[in-house]
Short mmCIF file of C-alpha atoms and ligand atoms in Angstrom, two decimals:
data_model
loop_
_atom_site.label_atom_id
_atom_site.label_comp_id
_atom_site.label_asym_id
_atom_site.label_seq_id
_atom_site.Cartn_x
_atom_site.Cartn_y
_atom_site.Cartn_z
CA MET T 1 -10.51 1.71 33.03
CA LYS T 2 -11.19 2.34 29.64
CA LYS T 3 -9.27 0.29 27.23
CA LEU T 4 -6.47 2.10 25.17
CA ALA T 5 -7.53 2.51 21.85
CA LEU T 6 -5.64 0.16 18.85
CA HIS T 7 -4.32 2.82 17.25
CA TRP T 8 -2.64 4.47 20.53
CA LYS T 9 -1.01 1.12 21.65
CA ILE T 10 0.34 0.45 18.11
CA ILE T 11 1.61 4.64 17.97
CA ILE T 12 3.38 3.81 21.27
CA GLY T 13 5.08 0.53 20.09
CA MET T 14 6.30 2.52 16.66
CA VAL T 15 7.77 5.08 18.95
CA LEU T 16 9.49 2.72 21.48
CA GLY T 17 10.65 0.63 18.49
CA ILE T 18 12.32 3.88 16.99
CA ILE T 19 13.95 4.76 20.00
CA PHE T 20 15.13 1.22 20.61
CA GLY T 21 16.50 1.39 17.17
CA PHE T 22 18.69 4.53 17.38
CA ILE T 23 19.97 3.10 20.87
CA MET T 24 21.16 -0.41 19.44
CA ASN T 25 22.11 1.50 16.25
CA SER T 26 24.76 3.47 18.76
CA ILE T 27 25.53 0.17 20.88
CA ASN T 28 28.26 -1.76 19.99
CA GLY T 29 26.66 -5.36 18.73
CA GLY T 30 23.40 -3.81 18.88
CA LYS T 31 22.30 -4.01 15.04
CA GLY T 32 23.14 -7.69 15.23
CA PHE T 33 20.97 -8.07 18.12
CA VAL T 34 18.08 -6.31 16.66
CA THR T 35 18.87 -8.65 13.27
CA ASP T 36 18.66 -11.91 15.13
CA TRP T 37 16.49 -11.52 18.30
CA ILE T 38 13.90 -8.72 17.30
CA ALA T 39 13.27 -8.45 13.81
CA PRO T 40 12.01 -11.89 13.55
CA PHE T 41 8.81 -11.24 15.39
CA GLY T 42 8.13 -8.51 12.82
CA THR T 43 8.40 -11.17 9.98
CA ILE T 44 6.62 -13.66 12.04
CA PHE T 45 3.55 -10.70 11.90
CA ILE T 46 3.80 -10.17 8.37
CA ASN T 47 4.03 -13.41 7.67
CA LEU T 48 0.67 -14.40 9.74
CA LEU T 49 -0.82 -11.51 7.70
CA LYS T 50 0.01 -12.86 4.30
CA LEU T 51 -1.27 -15.98 5.33
CA ILE T 52 -4.92 -14.71 5.90
CA ALA T 53 -4.88 -12.47 2.78
CA VAL T 54 -5.53 -15.24 -0.21
CA PRO T 55 -8.44 -17.04 2.18
CA LEU T 56 -9.88 -13.27 3.11
CA ILE T 57 -9.94 -12.37 -0.60
CA LEU T 58 -11.59 -15.47 -1.98
CA ALA T 59 -14.17 -15.67 0.95
CA SER T 60 -15.01 -11.87 1.05
CA LEU T 61 -15.40 -11.50 -2.79
CA ILE T 62 -17.33 -14.72 -3.16
CA LYS T 63 -19.58 -14.02 -0.51
CA GLY T 64 -19.69 -10.49 -1.66
CA ILE T 65 -20.68 -11.14 -5.14
CA SER T 66 -23.44 -13.50 -4.23
CA ASP T 67 -24.86 -11.24 -2.26
CA LEU T 68 -25.25 -8.84 -4.79
CA LYS T 69 -27.58 -10.87 -6.54
CA ASP T 70 -27.36 -9.07 -9.87
CA ILE T 71 -24.89 -9.12 -12.33
CA SER T 72 -25.13 -5.76 -13.79
CA LYS T 73 -24.46 -4.24 -10.59
CA ILE T 74 -20.99 -5.95 -10.31
CA LYS T 75 -20.24 -4.19 -13.93
CA SER T 76 -21.08 -1.07 -12.51
CA MET T 77 -19.02 -1.46 -9.41
CA GLY T 78 -16.23 -2.80 -11.29
CA LEU T 79 -16.39 0.50 -14.01
CA ARG T 80 -16.69 2.81 -11.28
CA THR T 81 -13.99 1.78 -9.40
CA ILE T 82 -11.69 1.60 -11.78
CA GLY T 83 -12.62 5.18 -12.86
CA ILE T 84 -12.20 6.76 -9.75
CA TYR T 85 -9.21 4.95 -9.10
CA ILE T 86 -7.80 6.31 -12.29
CA GLY T 87 -9.10 9.56 -11.29
CA THR T 88 -7.45 9.98 -7.86
CA THR T 89 -3.95 8.30 -9.20
CA LEU T 90 -3.91 11.14 -11.83
CA VAL T 91 -4.70 13.77 -9.50
CA ALA T 92 -1.67 12.40 -7.34
CA ILE T 93 0.91 12.52 -10.13
CA VAL T 94 -0.36 16.27 -11.03
CA ILE T 95 0.47 17.28 -7.35
CA GLY T 96 3.48 15.38 -7.51
CA LEU T 97 4.64 17.26 -10.46
CA SER T 98 3.27 20.35 -9.54
CA ILE T 99 5.34 20.70 -6.41
CA VAL T 100 8.46 19.02 -7.76
CA ASN T 101 8.63 21.76 -10.61
CA PHE T 102 7.70 24.78 -8.22
CA ILE T 103 10.13 23.87 -5.34
CA LYS T 104 12.82 22.43 -7.60
CA PRO T 105 14.42 20.34 -5.02
CA GLY T 106 17.08 18.91 -7.39
CA GLU T 107 18.69 22.41 -8.49
CA GLY T 108 21.86 23.27 -6.91
CA MET T 109 22.63 20.22 -5.36
CA PRO T 110 26.60 20.48 -4.97
CA GLN T 111 28.69 18.29 -7.04
CA ASP T 112 30.49 16.84 -4.26
CA THR T 113 27.45 15.75 -2.81
CA ILE T 114 26.43 14.06 -6.23
CA GLU T 115 29.72 12.13 -6.03
CA LYS T 116 29.40 11.23 -2.42
CA ILE T 117 26.01 9.24 -3.31
CA LYS T 118 27.18 7.88 -6.58
CA GLU T 119 29.97 6.40 -4.79
CA LYS T 120 28.16 5.26 -2.24
CA TYR T 121 25.21 3.74 -3.82
CA GLU T 122 25.85 3.64 -7.80
CA ASN T 123 27.09 -0.03 -7.31
CA ASP T 124 24.91 -0.95 -4.36
CA ALA T 125 22.91 -4.19 -4.32
CA GLY T 126 19.78 -2.64 -3.72
CA VAL T 127 20.27 -0.55 -6.57
CA THR T 128 21.51 -3.05 -9.06
CA ASP T 129 18.59 -5.17 -7.70
CA LYS T 130 16.20 -2.63 -8.85
CA LEU T 131 17.51 -2.15 -12.37
CA THR T 132 17.39 -6.12 -12.98
CA LYS T 133 13.86 -6.38 -12.14
CA ALA T 134 12.68 -3.43 -14.17
CA ALA T 135 14.77 -5.07 -17.03
CA ALA T 136 12.55 -8.19 -16.54
CA GLN T 137 9.45 -6.48 -16.36
CA LYS T 138 10.31 -4.04 -19.59
CA ASP T 139 11.13 -7.64 -21.55
CA ALA T 140 7.62 -9.12 -20.94
CA GLY T 141 5.13 -8.20 -24.20
CA PRO T 142 2.59 -5.20 -23.98
CA LEU T 143 -0.40 -7.54 -23.16
CA GLN T 144 1.79 -9.60 -20.60
CA ALA T 145 0.03 -8.13 -17.60
CA LEU T 146 -3.61 -8.95 -19.05
CA VAL T 147 -2.33 -12.75 -19.59
CA ASP T 148 -1.24 -12.52 -16.01
CA ILE T 149 -4.29 -12.04 -14.63
CA PHE T 150 -5.89 -15.48 -15.55
CA PRO T 151 -4.55 -18.25 -13.66
CA SER T 152 -3.50 -21.59 -15.03
CA ASN T 153 -3.49 -23.18 -11.83
CA ILE T 154 -5.48 -22.00 -8.86
CA PHE T 155 -3.23 -23.52 -6.41
CA LYS T 156 -0.36 -21.70 -7.99
CA ALA T 157 -2.07 -18.53 -7.82
CA PHE T 158 -3.01 -19.28 -4.20
CA ALA T 159 0.58 -20.28 -3.51
CA GLU T 160 1.72 -17.27 -4.94
CA ALA T 161 -0.43 -15.05 -3.57
CA SER T 162 -0.91 -13.54 -7.50
CA MET T 163 -3.68 -10.82 -6.31
CA LEU T 164 -5.25 -10.15 -9.63
CA GLN T 165 -5.44 -13.72 -10.23
CA VAL T 166 -7.35 -14.67 -6.96
CA ILE T 167 -9.43 -11.97 -7.61
CA PHE T 168 -10.42 -13.20 -11.24
CA PHE T 169 -10.91 -16.81 -9.85
CA ALA T 170 -13.16 -15.00 -7.04
CA LEU T 171 -15.34 -13.26 -9.37
CA PHE T 172 -15.57 -16.26 -11.86
CA VAL T 173 -17.03 -18.29 -8.98
CA GLY T 174 -19.13 -15.72 -7.63
CA ILE T 175 -20.81 -15.00 -10.67
CA CYS T 176 -21.42 -18.79 -11.58
CA LEU T 177 -22.96 -18.91 -8.22
CA LEU T 178 -25.54 -16.16 -9.27
CA LEU T 179 -25.91 -18.08 -12.40
CA ILE T 180 -26.97 -21.72 -10.62
CA GLY T 181 -29.73 -20.39 -8.79
CA GLU T 182 -29.83 -19.87 -4.85
CA LYS T 183 -30.89 -23.15 -4.04
CA SER T 184 -28.03 -24.80 -5.68
CA ALA T 185 -25.44 -22.24 -4.57
CA GLU T 186 -26.60 -22.40 -1.13
CA PRO T 187 -24.19 -24.62 0.63
CA LEU T 188 -21.07 -23.09 -1.19
CA VAL T 189 -22.14 -19.48 -0.04
CA LYS T 190 -22.72 -20.53 3.47
CA PHE T 191 -19.33 -22.06 3.45
CA PHE T 192 -17.57 -18.66 2.22
CA ASP T 193 -19.77 -16.74 4.79
CA SER T 194 -18.59 -18.78 7.51
CA LEU T 195 -14.72 -18.95 6.23
CA ASN T 196 -15.13 -14.97 5.92
CA GLU T 197 -16.10 -14.39 9.56
CA VAL T 198 -13.02 -17.00 10.69
CA VAL T 199 -10.77 -15.07 8.73
CA MET T 200 -12.02 -11.72 10.15
CA LYS T 201 -11.71 -13.01 13.89
CA MET T 202 -7.86 -14.10 12.72
CA VAL T 203 -7.35 -10.45 11.59
CA ASP T 204 -8.51 -9.29 15.25
CA LEU T 205 -6.43 -11.88 17.04
CA ILE T 206 -3.42 -10.86 15.01
CA MET T 207 -3.81 -7.50 15.58
CA LEU T 208 -3.52 -8.17 19.25
CA PHE T 209 0.11 -9.10 18.51
CA ALA T 210 0.59 -5.63 16.26
CA PRO T 211 1.77 -3.21 18.86
CA TYR T 212 4.92 -5.54 19.55
CA ALA T 213 5.41 -6.26 15.87
CA VAL T 214 5.85 -2.74 14.77
CA PHE T 215 8.32 -2.06 17.50
CA ALA T 216 10.29 -4.93 16.02
CA LEU T 217 9.87 -3.52 12.36
CA LEU T 218 10.68 -0.13 13.28
CA ALA T 219 13.56 -1.28 15.44
CA ASN T 220 14.60 -2.88 12.16
CA VAL T 221 14.37 -0.30 9.91
CA ILE T 222 16.47 2.31 12.32
CA ILE T 223 19.55 0.07 12.21
CA ALA T 224 19.63 0.19 8.38
CA PHE T 225 20.29 3.91 8.40
CA ASP T 226 24.01 4.63 8.45
CA ASP T 227 24.76 7.88 6.99
CA THR T 228 22.58 10.46 8.26
CA GLU T 229 24.79 12.88 6.75
CA ILE T 230 23.50 11.78 3.06
CA LEU T 231 20.03 11.94 4.63
CA ILE T 232 19.93 15.49 5.65
CA LYS T 233 21.09 16.68 2.07
CA LEU T 234 18.29 14.75 0.70
CA LEU T 235 15.62 16.28 3.15
CA PHE T 236 14.38 18.99 0.65
CA TYR T 237 13.65 16.41 -2.15
CA ALA T 238 11.93 14.43 1.05
CA PHE T 239 9.64 16.98 2.28
CA CYS T 240 8.78 17.61 -1.21
CA VAL T 241 7.60 14.16 -1.31
CA VAL T 242 5.91 13.94 2.18
CA GLY T 243 4.38 17.33 1.51
CA GLY T 244 2.61 15.78 -1.56
CA LEU T 245 1.39 12.57 0.25
CA MET T 246 -0.19 14.96 3.03
CA LEU T 247 -1.92 17.07 0.39
CA MET T 248 -3.29 13.79 -1.20
CA ILE T 249 -4.71 12.62 1.97
CA GLY T 250 -6.25 15.97 2.74
CA PHE T 251 -7.90 15.23 -1.07
CA TYR T 252 -9.38 12.17 0.20
CA LEU T 253 -10.59 13.45 3.51
CA SER T 254 -12.60 16.09 1.54
CA LEU T 255 -13.59 13.50 -1.10
CA VAL T 256 -15.02 11.12 2.10
CA TRP T 257 -16.57 14.62 3.43
CA PHE T 258 -18.17 16.00 0.37
CA TYR T 259 -19.55 12.69 -0.61
CA THR T 260 -20.46 10.67 2.27
CA LYS T 261 -21.06 13.43 4.60
CA LYS T 262 -19.01 11.28 7.17
CA SER T 263 -16.73 12.90 9.49
CA PRO T 264 -12.91 13.03 7.98
CA LEU T 265 -11.94 13.05 11.48
CA TRP T 266 -13.81 9.93 12.22
CA PHE T 267 -12.31 8.55 8.98
CA LEU T 268 -9.17 9.23 10.15
CA LYS T 269 -9.52 7.39 13.44
CA GLU T 270 -10.93 4.56 12.09
CA ILE T 271 -8.60 3.85 9.26
CA SER T 272 -5.35 4.56 11.45
CA PRO T 273 -4.22 1.17 12.63
CA ALA T 274 -4.40 0.20 8.77
CA GLN T 275 -2.51 3.13 8.20
CA LEU T 276 -0.12 2.72 10.69
CA LEU T 277 0.63 -0.93 9.63
CA ALA T 278 1.47 0.34 6.09
CA PHE T 279 3.95 2.97 7.44
CA SER T 280 5.10 -0.27 9.50
CA THR T 281 5.38 -2.89 7.00
CA SER T 282 5.57 -0.71 3.64
CA SER T 283 3.40 -3.18 1.89
CA SER T 284 -0.08 -2.49 0.78
CA ALA T 285 -0.48 -6.13 0.08
CA ALA T 286 0.59 -7.44 3.95
CA THR T 287 -1.54 -4.68 5.32
CA LEU T 288 -4.67 -5.28 2.95
CA PRO T 289 -6.57 -7.76 5.56
CA VAL T 290 -6.27 -5.36 8.21
CA THR T 291 -7.67 -2.64 5.60
CA MET T 292 -10.63 -5.03 4.86
CA GLU T 293 -11.12 -5.61 8.62
CA ARG T 294 -11.41 -1.72 9.05
CA VAL T 295 -13.10 -0.95 6.39
CA GLU T 296 -16.02 -3.20 6.46
CA GLU T 297 -16.41 -3.06 10.35
CA HIS T 298 -15.19 -0.01 11.54
CA LEU T 299 -16.20 2.60 8.63
CA GLY T 300 -19.26 0.52 7.49
CA VAL T 301 -18.74 -0.39 3.87
CA ASP T 302 -20.56 -3.85 2.78
CA LYS T 303 -18.64 -6.67 2.06
CA GLU T 304 -19.81 -6.74 -1.54
CA VAL T 305 -17.54 -3.54 -2.22
CA SER T 306 -14.87 -3.86 0.09
CA GLY T 307 -14.07 -7.32 -0.94
CA PHE T 308 -13.92 -5.95 -4.95
CA VAL T 309 -12.29 -2.61 -3.86
CA LEU T 310 -9.46 -3.12 -1.53
CA PRO T 311 -8.01 -6.31 -2.83
CA VAL T 312 -8.02 -4.63 -6.52
CA GLY T 313 -6.90 -1.32 -4.89
CA ALA T 314 -3.85 -3.03 -3.30
CA THR T 315 -2.59 -4.36 -6.69
CA VAL T 316 -3.69 -1.53 -8.93
CA ASN T 317 -4.19 1.89 -7.18
CA MET T 318 -1.08 3.37 -5.57
CA ASP T 319 -1.59 6.84 -5.82
CA GLY T 320 1.42 7.43 -2.85
CA THR T 321 3.54 5.59 -5.46
CA SER T 322 2.91 7.16 -8.73
CA LEU T 323 2.93 10.68 -6.69
CA TYR T 324 6.55 9.40 -5.63
CA GLN T 325 7.34 8.63 -9.35
CA GLY T 326 6.74 11.93 -10.66
CA ILE T 327 8.55 13.95 -8.02
CA ALA T 328 11.74 11.55 -7.95
CA ALA T 329 11.74 11.49 -11.87
CA VAL T 330 11.60 14.93 -12.21
CA PHE T 331 14.44 15.57 -9.12
CA ILE T 332 16.64 13.08 -10.57
CA MET T 333 16.42 15.21 -14.08
CA GLN T 334 17.00 18.34 -11.92
CA VAL T 335 20.21 17.16 -10.65
CA ILE T 336 21.67 15.19 -13.55
CA TRP T 337 19.86 15.49 -16.58
CA PRO T 338 18.51 18.99 -16.87
CA GLU T 339 18.15 19.07 -20.62
CA GLY T 340 15.55 16.46 -20.31
CA LEU T 341 13.30 18.67 -18.38
CA THR T 342 10.78 19.44 -21.30
CA PHE T 343 6.80 19.90 -21.12
CA THR T 344 6.26 17.10 -23.06
CA ASN T 345 8.43 14.78 -20.90
CA GLN T 346 6.64 15.65 -18.30
CA LEU T 347 3.43 14.77 -19.89
CA VAL T 348 4.66 11.10 -20.58
CA ILE T 349 5.63 10.90 -16.98
CA VAL T 350 2.14 11.66 -16.10
CA ALA T 351 0.90 8.33 -18.78
CA THR T 352 4.15 6.29 -17.58
CA ALA T 353 3.71 7.09 -13.72
CA LEU T 354 -0.17 5.96 -13.80
CA LEU T 355 0.52 3.00 -15.69
CA ALA T 356 3.63 2.01 -13.49
CA SER T 357 1.85 2.52 -10.36
CA ILE T 358 -0.55 0.18 -11.77
CA GLY T 359 2.10 -2.42 -12.45
CA SER T 360 4.02 -1.95 -9.39
CA ALA T 361 3.57 -4.83 -6.87
CA ALA T 362 2.28 -4.07 -3.47
CA VAL T 363 5.55 -4.82 -1.87
CA PRO T 364 8.48 -2.65 -0.31
CA SER T 365 10.43 -0.80 -2.92
CA ALA T 366 8.49 -1.69 -5.95
CA GLY T 367 7.60 1.87 -6.64
CA MET T 368 11.51 2.52 -7.21
CA VAL T 369 11.50 -0.62 -9.92
CA MET T 370 8.58 0.97 -11.69
CA LEU T 371 10.57 4.57 -11.70
CA VAL T 372 13.31 3.46 -13.69
CA ILE T 373 10.72 2.36 -16.47
CA VAL T 374 9.22 5.90 -15.92
CA LEU T 375 12.54 7.13 -16.39
CA GLU T 376 13.49 5.16 -19.42
CA SER T 377 10.27 6.19 -21.21
CA ILE T 378 11.34 9.29 -21.44
CA GLY T 379 14.74 8.57 -23.06
CA PHE T 380 16.45 8.87 -20.07
CA PRO T 381 20.35 7.99 -20.71
CA ALA T 382 20.94 4.23 -19.77
CA GLU T 383 24.23 5.02 -18.23
CA LEU T 384 23.11 7.79 -15.73
CA LEU T 385 20.31 5.24 -14.77
CA PRO T 386 22.34 3.71 -11.50
CA ILE T 387 23.34 7.39 -10.49
CA GLY T 388 19.63 8.08 -10.57
CA LEU T 389 18.56 5.59 -8.52
CA ALA T 390 21.85 5.93 -6.37
CA LEU T 391 20.47 9.75 -5.72
CA ILE T 392 17.41 8.85 -4.03
CA PHE T 393 18.09 5.49 -2.54
CA ALA T 394 19.17 6.53 0.85
CA VAL T 395 15.61 8.17 1.53
CA ASP T 396 13.76 5.57 -0.10
CA ARG T 397 12.55 3.48 2.68
CA PRO T 398 11.35 6.26 4.53
CA LEU T 399 9.44 7.41 2.02
CA ASP T 400 8.02 3.98 1.00
CA MET T 401 6.55 3.51 4.37
CA CYS T 402 4.78 7.21 3.50
CA ARG T 403 3.71 6.26 0.15
CA THR T 404 2.34 3.00 1.30
CA VAL T 405 -0.07 5.21 3.94
CA VAL T 406 -1.40 6.87 1.06
CA ASN T 407 -2.04 3.73 -1.17
CA VAL T 408 -3.93 2.29 1.61
CA THR T 409 -6.03 5.47 2.46
CA GLY T 410 -6.61 5.81 -1.12
CA ASP T 411 -8.21 2.06 -1.45
CA ALA T 412 -10.19 2.71 1.81
CA THR T 413 -11.55 6.22 0.78
CA VAL T 414 -12.44 4.77 -3.03
CA SER T 415 -14.15 1.47 -1.33
CA MET T 416 -16.08 4.44 0.71
CA LEU T 417 -17.03 6.22 -2.47
CA VAL T 418 -18.17 3.35 -4.37
CA ALA T 419 -20.20 1.84 -1.38
CA LYS T 420 -22.05 4.83 -0.95
CA SER T 421 -22.80 5.45 -4.64
CA LEU T 422 -24.13 2.17 -4.55
CA ASP T 423 -26.22 2.65 -1.47
CA LYS T 424 -23.55 0.06 0.32
CA LEU T 425 -22.69 2.25 2.90
CA HIS T 426 -24.02 1.41 6.38
CA ASP T 427 -23.87 1.89 10.21
CA PRO T 428 -20.36 0.31 11.15
CA LYS T 429 -20.71 -2.63 13.59
CA PRO T 430 -17.22 -3.35 14.93
CA LYS T 431 -16.62 -6.82 16.20
CA GLU T 432 -13.94 -7.80 18.75
CA TRP T 433 -11.96 -10.74 19.26
CA ASP T 434 -13.83 -11.97 22.59
CA ASP T 435 -17.31 -11.24 21.35
CA ASN T 436 -18.09 -15.09 21.77
CA TYR T 437 -15.32 -15.79 24.41
CA ASP T 438 -17.33 -16.31 27.51
CA ALA T 439 -19.33 -19.13 25.63
CA VAL T 440 -16.25 -20.99 24.87
CA LYS T 441 -13.58 -20.43 27.42
N1 LIG I 501 5.58 -0.19 -1.01
C1 LIG I 501 4.51 0.15 -1.62
C2 LIG I 501 2.96 -0.51 -1.34
O1 LIG I 501 3.12 -1.70 -1.07
C3 LIG I 501 4.78 0.27 -3.19
C4 LIG I 501 5.65 1.32 -3.44
O2 LIG I 501 5.74 2.50 -3.33
O3 LIG I 501 7.13 0.73 -3.52
O4 LIG I 501 2.12 -0.21 -1.79
#
């Protein structure tokens, strides 16, 4: 019998998780059961993915750089990657702003709905937490983000999984391996090559657990929804974000089609397990190992490219997040600060949403923290900030899930484009977890 494809297994797990979540939501004690007995399996899965992220970045980037054999190629790959990342993010913000200005989801929201939302969420721990985190970000100096790329202790960087610091270290090691010559570099290159294979195999094994883990993750998301009435009131706004995100996916597919001449449907099918995990975990960082495995083994991007483009992308390229920030900022203004809706302010939003998406951590809800900074940059009244966040808080989790899918798809697309431009896109050679099992069982 033909084996069911991984993405179908994950989709079945997700659907069952959603149904189970709704059932548990309506049963007495059901929420507690999910929290105590189901959710931990989702956490275990995310922990396993995070566990392998640092060794994976390290091994694939060091191996990749040493395979490039040419420092000028690293420079051109770096410049292309950053250039395309900025380009796609600008497209995302412009799409977001166009939709929200055209549809105007915030206009005419009834005052009693605003009051109700305000009452329910203005002092919610989730909202105050975002404001506190945003204040901490803002207090840092202008060059702090740059300083943060350079670790003073690499073990601390590993322990904290500081992605950019790990990337910097791996690049540094990779370049020095090139500089010491092939013969001296050989033992270390072989070591990282083998480590890379081991970690990729770990991804295959962890993915066997994915259909069950997404069940747990989604059941846990569903039990958190308690006020469907408010959710329905925000549907219009949510549709704008989801519509914009879908346009973005269409944009990526056309880029893949035009530039690499690969079928968009094939691209979607091969990358879908990573997209489904991005949706279930709301974290591009947690999804990174799976994105790397799909892009390398199933899309045919060489390690030299994916090992650099994807970890950098997971940290700095968040098109879904920037599109969302543009729409959310204007929506909030339409509802509670219409006088701020000037053309200049929208231009400022373009610039700050670009920077904010670069600065957003690749974890759940980070986009909302940086949204505060986007709003502050246009002089949004401080006393209205908690109400502004309260307005969008109820639908933030589902939208976070959707924008994370776009963030991950954007990274995969750019790695295809960069690989094609450097002649590093080849026929994929997918590996299965049990390729070598017979020999060792
Ligand atoms: N959850 C998103 C990510 O990890 C970031 C965000 O938009 O909140 O990619």
